[in-house]
mmCIF file of C-alpha atoms in Angstrom:
data_model
loop_
_atom_site.group_PDB
_atom_site.id
_atom_site.type_symbol
_atom_site.label_atom_id
_atom_site.label_comp_id
_atom_site.label_asym_id
_atom_site.label_seq_id
_atom_site.Cartn_x
_atom_site.Cartn_y
_atom_site.Cartn_z
ATOM 1 C CA MET A 1385 116.772 70.198 111.621
ATOM 2 C CA LYS A 1386 120.067 69.618 109.667
ATOM 3 C CA LYS A 1387 119.788 65.724 110.116
ATOM 4 C CA PHE A 1388 116.068 66.035 108.862
ATOM 5 C CA GLY A 1389 117.116 67.865 105.901
ATOM 6 C CA ALA A 1390 119.762 65.248 105.126
ATOM 7 C CA LEU A 1391 117.432 62.484 105.649
ATOM 8 C CA LEU A 1392 114.866 64.088 103.115
ATOM 9 C CA VAL A 1393 117.461 64.480 100.494
ATOM 10 C CA SER A 1394 118.652 60.836 100.951
ATOM 11 C CA LEU A 1395 114.994 59.695 100.581
ATOM 12 C CA ILE A 1396 114.398 61.788 97.499
ATOM 13 C CA VAL A 1397 117.432 60.467 95.879
ATOM 14 C CA PHE A 1398 116.602 56.897 96.824
ATOM 15 C CA LEU A 1399 113.093 57.314 95.301
ATOM 16 C CA CYS A 1400 114.565 58.858 92.050
ATOM 17 C CA LEU A 1401 117.042 55.883 91.831
ATOM 18 C CA PHE A 1402 114.234 53.441 92.585
ATOM 19 C CA SER A 1403 111.852 55.092 90.100
ATOM 20 C CA SER A 1404 114.418 54.886 87.349
ATOM 21 C CA ALA A 1405 115.360 51.301 87.862
ATOM 22 C CA SER A 1406 111.937 50.154 88.026
ATOM 23 C CA ALA A 1407 111.143 51.942 84.757
ATOM 24 C CA ALA A 1408 114.132 50.485 82.995
ATOM 25 C CA ASP A 1409 113.284 46.924 84.494
ATOM 26 C CA ASN A 1410 109.567 47.092 83.251
ATOM 27 C CA CYS A 1411 110.267 45.249 79.984
ATOM 28 C CA GLN A 1412 111.911 42.285 81.766
ATOM 29 C CA ASN A 1413 108.341 41.352 82.781
ATOM 30 C CA TYR A 1414 107.132 40.961 79.311
ATOM 31 C CA LYS A 1415 108.398 38.279 76.985
ATOM 32 C CA SER A 1416 108.201 39.090 73.150
ATOM 33 C CA GLY A 1417 104.700 38.348 71.871
ATOM 34 C CA SER A 1418 102.948 38.993 75.275
ATOM 35 C CA LYS A 1419 99.354 39.682 75.258
ATOM 36 C CA VAL A 1420 96.864 41.109 77.776
ATOM 37 C CA TRP A 1421 93.780 38.872 78.030
ATOM 38 C CA TRP A 1422 90.381 40.320 79.166
ATOM 39 C CA ASP A 1423 87.457 37.830 79.735
ATOM 40 C CA GLY A 1424 88.917 35.595 77.154
ATOM 41 C CA ILE A 1425 89.638 38.229 74.512
ATOM 42 C CA GLU A 1426 92.905 39.769 73.792
ATOM 43 C CA LEU A 1427 93.129 43.432 74.697
ATOM 44 C CA LYS A 1428 94.714 45.421 71.745
ATOM 45 C CA PRO A 1429 96.783 48.531 71.624
ATOM 46 C CA GLY A 1430 94.440 51.588 71.391
ATOM 47 C CA GLN A 1431 91.393 49.511 72.506
ATOM 48 C CA ILE A 1432 89.252 51.351 75.257
ATOM 49 C CA GLY A 1433 86.212 48.854 75.630
ATOM 50 C CA ARG A 1434 84.393 46.029 74.140
ATOM 51 C CA LEU A 1435 80.926 46.023 72.463
ATOM 52 C CA THR A 1436 78.249 43.320 72.844
ATOM 53 C CA ILE A 1437 75.382 43.167 70.451
ATOM 54 C CA LYS A 1438 72.111 42.374 72.091
ATOM 55 C CA LYS A 1439 69.896 43.040 69.129
ATOM 56 C CA ASP A 1440 70.713 43.461 65.435
ATOM 57 C CA THR A 1441 71.960 47.152 65.112
ATOM 58 C CA PRO A 1442 73.269 49.081 62.252
ATOM 59 C CA LEU A 1443 77.059 49.890 61.654
ATOM 60 C CA PHE A 1444 77.637 53.265 59.704
ATOM 61 C CA LYS A 1445 80.311 55.131 58.302
ATOM 62 C CA LEU A 1446 80.516 58.587 59.818
ATOM 63 C CA ASN A 1447 81.715 61.466 57.668
ATOM 64 C CA GLY A 1448 81.028 64.823 59.451
ATOM 65 C CA GLU A 1449 77.644 64.446 60.377
ATOM 66 C CA LYS A 1450 76.758 62.341 57.397
ATOM 67 C CA ARG A 1451 75.795 58.685 58.115
ATOM 68 C CA THR A 1452 76.367 55.990 55.552
ATOM 69 C CA LEU A 1453 74.941 52.628 56.426
ATOM 70 C CA SER A 1454 77.702 49.755 56.055
ATOM 71 C CA ARG A 1455 75.929 46.656 57.272
ATOM 72 C CA THR A 1456 73.806 45.187 60.023
ATOM 73 C CA LEU A 1457 75.780 43.825 63.171
ATOM 74 C CA LYS A 1458 74.227 40.634 64.467
ATOM 75 C CA ALA A 1459 73.066 39.761 68.234
ATOM 76 C CA GLY A 1460 75.677 37.818 70.038
ATOM 77 C CA GLU A 1461 78.534 39.423 68.164
ATOM 78 C CA PHE A 1462 81.644 41.142 69.745
ATOM 79 C CA TYR A 1463 83.566 44.151 68.737
ATOM 80 C CA ARG A 1464 86.499 46.081 70.010
ATOM 81 C CA ILE A 1465 85.871 49.871 70.707
ATOM 82 C CA TYR A 1466 88.618 52.316 70.129
ATOM 83 C CA ALA A 1467 86.977 55.701 70.597
ATOM 84 C CA PHE A 1468 83.485 57.192 71.410
ATOM 85 C CA LYS A 1469 81.433 60.315 70.570
ATOM 86 C CA PRO A 1470 78.245 61.500 72.338
ATOM 87 C CA GLY A 1471 75.807 58.551 72.020
ATOM 88 C CA LEU A 1472 78.275 56.654 69.514
ATOM 89 C CA LEU A 1473 80.911 53.956 69.763
ATOM 90 C CA SER A 1474 83.548 53.496 67.278
ATOM 91 C CA VAL A 1475 84.887 49.992 66.119
ATOM 92 C CA GLY A 1476 87.668 51.593 64.203
ATOM 93 C CA GLY A 1477 88.329 52.995 60.692
ATOM 94 C CA GLY A 1478 85.552 55.601 61.050
ATOM 95 C CA TYR A 1479 82.773 53.171 61.799
ATOM 96 C CA PHE A 1480 80.247 53.686 64.433
ATOM 97 C CA VAL A 1481 77.036 52.336 66.194
ATOM 98 C CA GLU A 1482 74.556 53.960 68.404
ATOM 99 C CA ARG A 1483 75.094 53.393 72.194
ATOM 100 C CA ASP A 1484 71.747 52.307 73.248
ATOM 101 C CA SER A 1485 69.819 49.457 74.532
ATOM 102 C CA ARG A 1486 70.630 47.339 71.661
ATOM 103 C CA VAL A 1487 74.181 46.919 72.829
ATOM 104 C CA THR A 1488 76.251 46.565 75.902
ATOM 105 C CA TYR A 1489 79.409 48.444 76.352
ATOM 106 C CA GLN A 1490 82.071 47.321 78.887
ATOM 107 C CA THR A 1491 85.585 48.844 79.772
ATOM 108 C CA PRO A 1492 88.692 46.873 81.167
ATOM 109 C CA SER A 1493 90.436 47.843 84.412
ATOM 110 C CA LYS A 1494 93.030 50.498 84.365
ATOM 111 C CA THR A 1495 95.661 47.954 85.380
ATOM 112 C CA LYS A 1496 94.901 46.054 81.972
ATOM 113 C CA LEU A 1497 95.153 49.163 79.899
ATOM 114 C CA GLU A 1498 98.416 50.202 81.396
ATOM 115 C CA GLN A 1499 99.856 46.540 80.835
ATOM 116 C CA VAL A 1500 98.880 46.870 77.153
ATOM 117 C CA LYS A 1501 100.659 50.276 76.893
ATOM 118 C CA GLN A 1502 103.745 48.606 78.562
ATOM 119 C CA ILE A 1503 103.832 45.844 76.052
ATOM 120 C CA GLN A 1504 103.593 48.227 73.231
ATOM 121 C CA VAL A 1505 106.432 50.081 74.541
ATOM 122 C CA CYS A 1506 108.632 47.103 75.207
ATOM 123 C CA THR A 1507 107.733 45.594 71.899
ATOM 124 C CA ILE A 1508 109.044 49.040 70.230
ATOM 125 C CA ALA A 1509 112.006 49.127 72.645
ATOM 126 C CA ASN A 1510 112.978 45.544 71.738
ATOM 127 C CA LYS A 1511 112.651 46.068 68.002
ATOM 128 C CA SER A 1512 114.630 49.266 68.040
ATOM 129 C CA ARG A 1513 117.767 49.197 65.780
ATOM 130 C CA ALA A 1514 119.123 52.241 67.729
ATOM 131 C CA THR A 1515 117.919 53.955 70.724
ATOM 132 C CA PHE A 1516 118.755 57.577 72.049
ATOM 133 C CA THR A 1517 117.938 59.550 75.010
ATOM 134 C CA LEU A 1518 117.580 63.226 73.928
ATOM 135 C CA LYS A 1519 117.015 66.088 76.367
ATOM 136 C CA ASP A 1520 114.875 68.953 75.110
ATOM 137 C CA SER A 1521 115.543 72.579 75.813
ATOM 138 C CA LYS A 1522 113.901 72.318 79.403
ATOM 139 C CA GLY A 1523 116.027 69.492 80.298
ATOM 140 C CA ILE A 1524 113.394 67.023 79.987
ATOM 141 C CA SER A 1525 114.632 63.601 78.655
ATOM 142 C CA TYR A 1526 112.948 61.404 75.820
ATOM 143 C CA LYS A 1527 113.814 58.387 74.403
ATOM 144 C CA VAL A 1528 113.839 58.074 70.469
ATOM 145 C CA TYR A 1529 113.595 54.521 69.063
ATOM 146 C CA ALA A 1530 114.675 53.675 65.321
ATOM 147 C CA VAL A 1531 112.498 50.657 64.322
ATOM 148 C CA GLY A 1532 113.139 48.990 61.236
ATOM 149 C CA SER A 1533 110.592 47.331 58.927
ATOM 150 C CA ASN A 1534 111.754 44.934 56.103
ATOM 151 C CA GLU A 1535 115.266 44.915 57.686
ATOM 152 C CA GLN A 1536 118.042 43.032 56.335
ATOM 153 C CA LYS A 1537 121.463 42.396 57.984
ATOM 154 C CA ALA A 1538 124.773 42.164 56.101
ATOM 155 C CA TYR A 1539 128.489 42.625 56.401
ATOM 156 C CA GLY A 1540 130.750 44.853 54.265
ATOM 157 C CA SER A 1541 132.036 42.548 51.456
ATOM 158 C CA PHE A 1542 134.293 42.648 48.503
ATOM 159 C CA SER A 1543 132.320 39.657 47.054
ATOM 160 C CA SER A 1544 131.107 39.816 43.686
ATOM 161 C CA SER A 1545 127.733 38.770 45.065
ATOM 162 C CA ALA A 1546 127.436 41.750 47.433
ATOM 163 C CA THR A 1547 124.963 44.338 46.367
ATOM 164 C CA TRP A 1548 124.051 47.170 48.922
ATOM 165 C CA ASN A 1549 126.766 45.774 51.180
ATOM 166 C CA SER A 1550 129.513 46.209 48.734
ATOM 167 C CA VAL A 1551 132.759 47.685 49.992
ATOM 168 C CA TRP A 1552 133.113 51.503 49.135
ATOM 169 C CA ALA A 1553 133.964 54.693 50.749
ATOM 170 C CA GLY A 1554 130.805 54.540 53.049
ATOM 171 C CA ILE A 1555 131.566 50.667 53.879
ATOM 172 C CA SER A 1556 134.524 48.840 55.070
ATOM 173 C CA GLU A 1557 134.997 45.231 54.742
ATOM 174 C CA GLY A 1558 133.344 43.497 57.724
ATOM 175 C CA ASP A 1559 131.196 46.504 58.703
ATOM 176 C CA VAL A 1560 127.933 45.541 60.491
ATOM 177 C CA LEU A 1561 125.085 46.885 58.210
ATOM 178 C CA TYR A 1562 121.372 46.972 58.223
ATOM 179 C CA LYS A 1563 119.004 48.110 55.592
ATOM 180 C CA GLY A 1564 115.418 48.781 55.942
ATOM 181 C CA ASN A 1565 112.517 51.453 56.438
ATOM 182 C CA TYR A 1566 113.028 53.073 59.693
ATOM 183 C CA LYS A 1567 110.363 54.975 61.768
ATOM 184 C CA LEU A 1568 111.193 57.018 64.791
ATOM 185 C CA TYR A 1569 109.236 56.866 67.877
ATOM 186 C CA LEU A 1570 109.226 59.156 70.905
ATOM 187 C CA GLN A 1571 108.674 58.506 74.461
ATOM 188 C CA LYS A 1572 108.811 60.987 77.519
ATOM 189 C CA GLN A 1573 110.881 59.722 80.357
ATOM 190 C CA ASN A 1574 108.810 57.703 82.865
ATOM 191 C CA SER A 1575 105.792 57.781 80.495
ATOM 192 C CA PRO A 1576 103.909 54.865 79.810
ATOM 193 C CA VAL A 1577 103.064 56.359 76.222
ATOM 194 C CA ILE A 1578 105.051 55.940 73.008
ATOM 195 C CA ALA A 1579 104.310 58.059 70.097
ATOM 196 C CA ASP A 1580 104.879 57.444 66.381
ATOM 197 C CA THR A 1581 106.422 60.438 65.184
ATOM 198 C CA GLY A 1582 105.300 60.121 61.680
ATOM 199 C CA ILE A 1583 108.939 60.507 60.457
ATOM 200 C CA GLN A 1584 110.329 57.565 58.350
ATOM 201 C CA ILE A 1585 113.657 57.058 56.757
ATOM 202 C CA LYS A 1586 113.147 54.856 53.827
ATOM 203 C CA ASP A 1587 115.779 52.441 52.208
ATOM 204 C CA TYR A 1588 118.310 53.585 54.718
ATOM 205 C CA VAL A 1589 121.460 51.543 55.052
ATOM 206 C CA TYR A 1590 122.660 51.837 58.526
ATOM 207 C CA ASN A 1591 126.408 51.195 59.277
ATOM 208 C CA ALA A 1592 126.221 50.291 62.858
ATOM 209 C CA SER A 1593 130.104 50.001 62.892
ATOM 210 C CA ARG A 1594 130.645 53.594 62.041
ATOM 211 C CA LYS A 1595 127.625 54.619 64.090
ATOM 212 C CA MET A 1596 125.977 56.519 61.190
ATOM 213 C CA MET A 1597 123.078 57.260 63.670
ATOM 214 C CA TYR A 1598 124.653 59.272 66.472
ATOM 215 C CA GLN A 1599 123.811 61.836 69.233
ATOM 216 C CA VAL A 1600 125.169 65.508 69.368
ATOM 217 C CA PRO A 1601 124.915 66.313 73.229
ATOM 218 C CA THR A 1602 124.615 69.650 74.591
ATOM 219 C CA TYR A 1603 126.130 71.405 77.710
ATOM 220 C CA TYR A 1604 124.168 74.321 77.829
ATOM 221 C CA ILE A 1605 120.648 75.148 79.545
ATOM 222 C CA GLY A 1606 118.026 76.053 77.183
ATOM 223 C CA GLN A 1607 119.508 73.889 74.311
ATOM 224 C CA PRO A 1608 118.173 70.680 72.967
ATOM 225 C CA ASP A 1609 120.151 67.557 72.253
ATOM 226 C CA LEU A 1610 120.424 66.578 68.460
ATOM 227 C CA LEU A 1611 119.975 63.290 66.861
ATOM 228 C CA ALA A 1612 121.780 62.961 63.520
ATOM 229 C CA ILE A 1613 121.024 60.200 60.993
ATOM 230 C CA ALA A 1614 123.976 60.237 58.458
ATOM 231 C CA ASN A 1615 125.026 59.114 54.969
ATOM 232 C CA THR A 1616 128.442 58.872 53.655
ATOM 233 C CA GLU A 1617 128.787 61.055 50.521
ATOM 234 C CA SER A 1618 132.561 60.349 49.599
ATOM 235 C CA SER A 1619 135.871 59.347 51.273
ATOM 236 C CA ASN A 1620 135.909 62.555 53.163
ATOM 237 C CA PHE A 1621 132.471 63.802 53.374
ATOM 238 C CA GLU A 1622 129.233 62.915 55.155
ATOM 239 C CA SER A 1623 125.695 64.425 55.089
ATOM 240 C CA ALA A 1624 123.079 64.078 58.117
ATOM 241 C CA ASP A 1625 119.578 65.099 58.914
ATOM 242 C CA LEU A 1626 119.317 66.405 62.302
ATOM 243 C CA TYR A 1627 116.449 65.984 64.707
ATOM 244 C CA TYR A 1628 115.512 67.415 68.166
ATOM 245 C CA VAL A 1629 112.557 67.297 70.813
ATOM 246 C CA HIS A 1630 110.649 70.659 71.224
ATOM 247 C CA ASN A 1631 107.335 70.845 73.140
ATOM 248 C CA GLY A 1632 107.063 67.004 73.212
ATOM 249 C CA GLN A 1633 107.592 66.530 69.493
ATOM 250 C CA LEU A 1634 110.324 65.449 67.370
ATOM 251 C CA PHE A 1635 111.313 67.873 64.688
ATOM 252 C CA ARG A 1636 113.617 67.695 61.663
ATOM 253 C CA VAL A 1637 115.973 70.576 61.287
ATOM 254 C CA MET A 1638 115.866 72.437 57.977
ATOM 255 C CA ARG A 1639 118.615 74.644 56.508
ATOM 256 C CA SER A 1640 117.438 77.054 53.630
ATOM 257 C CA GLY A 1641 114.940 74.138 52.469
ATOM 258 C CA TRP A 1642 117.468 71.540 52.695
ATOM 259 C CA ALA A 1643 117.324 68.827 55.439
ATOM 260 C CA ALA A 1644 120.751 67.657 55.807
ATOM 261 C CA ILE A 1645 124.016 69.519 56.562
ATOM 262 C CA GLY A 1646 127.488 68.358 55.026
ATOM 263 C CA TYR A 1647 130.768 67.886 56.928
ATOM 264 C CA THR A 1648 134.016 65.853 57.091
ATOM 265 C CA THR A 1649 134.134 66.006 60.999
ATOM 266 C CA ARG A 1650 130.931 65.706 62.730
ATOM 267 C CA PRO A 1651 129.122 68.451 64.531
ATOM 268 C CA SER A 1652 129.899 69.456 68.034
ATOM 269 C CA THR A 1653 128.330 72.009 70.456
ATOM 270 C CA VAL A 1654 130.639 74.980 71.091
ATOM 271 C CA ASP A 1655 128.202 77.580 72.484
ATOM 272 C CA LYS A 1656 124.596 77.790 73.399
ATOM 273 C CA LEU A 1657 122.539 76.800 70.271
ATOM 274 C CA THR A 1658 125.943 77.045 68.290
ATOM 275 C CA TYR A 1659 127.658 74.297 66.486
ATOM 276 C CA GLN A 1660 130.830 73.746 64.539
ATOM 277 C CA THR A 1661 131.744 71.308 61.798
ATOM 278 C CA LYS A 1662 134.959 71.062 59.545
ATOM 279 C CA ASP A 1663 135.025 70.428 55.774
ATOM 280 C CA TYR A 1664 138.212 69.156 54.029
ATOM 281 C CA ASN A 1665 138.903 69.806 50.302
ATOM 282 C CA ASN A 1666 141.383 67.010 49.411
ATOM 283 C CA ALA A 1667 141.961 68.507 45.993
ATOM 284 C CA ASP A 1668 143.776 71.728 47.402
ATOM 285 C CA GLY A 1669 144.358 70.316 50.968
ATOM 286 C CA VAL A 1670 142.189 73.117 52.671
ATOM 287 C CA TRP A 1671 140.331 72.740 55.659
ATOM 288 C CA THR A 1672 137.097 75.072 56.400
ATOM 289 C CA LEU A 1673 135.597 75.652 59.843
ATOM 290 C CA ASN A 1674 132.026 76.177 59.780
ATOM 291 C CA THR A 1675 129.905 77.693 62.472
ATOM 292 C CA TRP A 1676 125.958 77.082 62.864
ATOM 293 C CA THR A 1677 123.113 78.319 64.919
ATOM 294 C CA LEU A 1678 120.112 76.658 65.548
ATOM 295 C CA ASN A 1679 116.600 78.108 66.211
ATOM 296 C CA PRO A 1680 114.476 75.557 67.983
ATOM 297 C CA ASP A 1681 111.135 77.632 67.576
ATOM 298 C CA ASN A 1682 111.245 77.059 63.667
ATOM 299 C CA ALA A 1683 113.822 74.113 63.224
ATOM 300 C CA GLU A 1684 116.217 76.284 61.213
ATOM 301 C CA ILE A 1685 119.554 75.957 61.212
ATOM 302 C CA THR A 1686 121.851 78.678 59.892
ATOM 303 C CA LEU A 1687 125.600 78.855 58.705
ATOM 304 C CA ILE A 1688 126.848 82.331 60.293
ATOM 305 C CA ASP A 1689 130.494 81.728 59.651
ATOM 306 C CA SER A 1690 133.081 79.893 57.469
ATOM 307 C CA GLN A 1691 136.873 80.294 57.701
ATOM 308 C CA ASP A 1692 139.584 78.214 55.809
ATOM 309 C CA TYR A 1693 142.733 77.358 57.226
#
């Protein structure tokens, strides 16, 4: 019986390791720009089927129960289908056709749909400027991807031609910098689905050398990890927006209506749902130890104690 138990434990460990490795290696099977083809047509993310027009049929905009005619789809045309309602098929953008004898509706295989999802995940993962693994309060792991658009790369410089990459308190000479609009995406561990959280940080200068996006790990059961996206305020002060995963969604922490907390030394976990930061006043040489508590149910962080020393 003991041998069987040991064998079972070994098998479970092996399967977990194999599953994790396979999930991590999935993107190696897809090159940048990979596409999935279905009967000669590219299968797009979100697409669930294909519509073939057999006889001319009206295309209409649906607003509640009201239909507004848009145009007539001609026999022989093909359209991608992204959703459906009873008796209706959506070609996207709120436009529908009736599902009747004038059209033929086909669906791709589950394998092809999964391939499209995997390519979408890999595309976002490969474009991610910074990627973090956050655990929620239940210990479930999620990947958070920070994907930039209109991104520029530069190095901290004293040059008179430097603009946003000029050396100052927040940038040292030679620092690796990126500037762009960064969207945050969320993916549950081992899930083929990656979600746009709707959170975007616009015109953000990310100092990669100083790791201005960073993680605040937890060591307590029932407490989520934090993601911090920081900005330099002065030679001895930073501010940061904090994020965490709760019930499968990414939330931004609020503090009495303000999103960011300020500090000289970055937050550290000192107890369950409790964090500490330090502020330094260089005018009088005084340090302040601040203690914060997080309520994950309402995304509020509260300052509960401050002590000068």
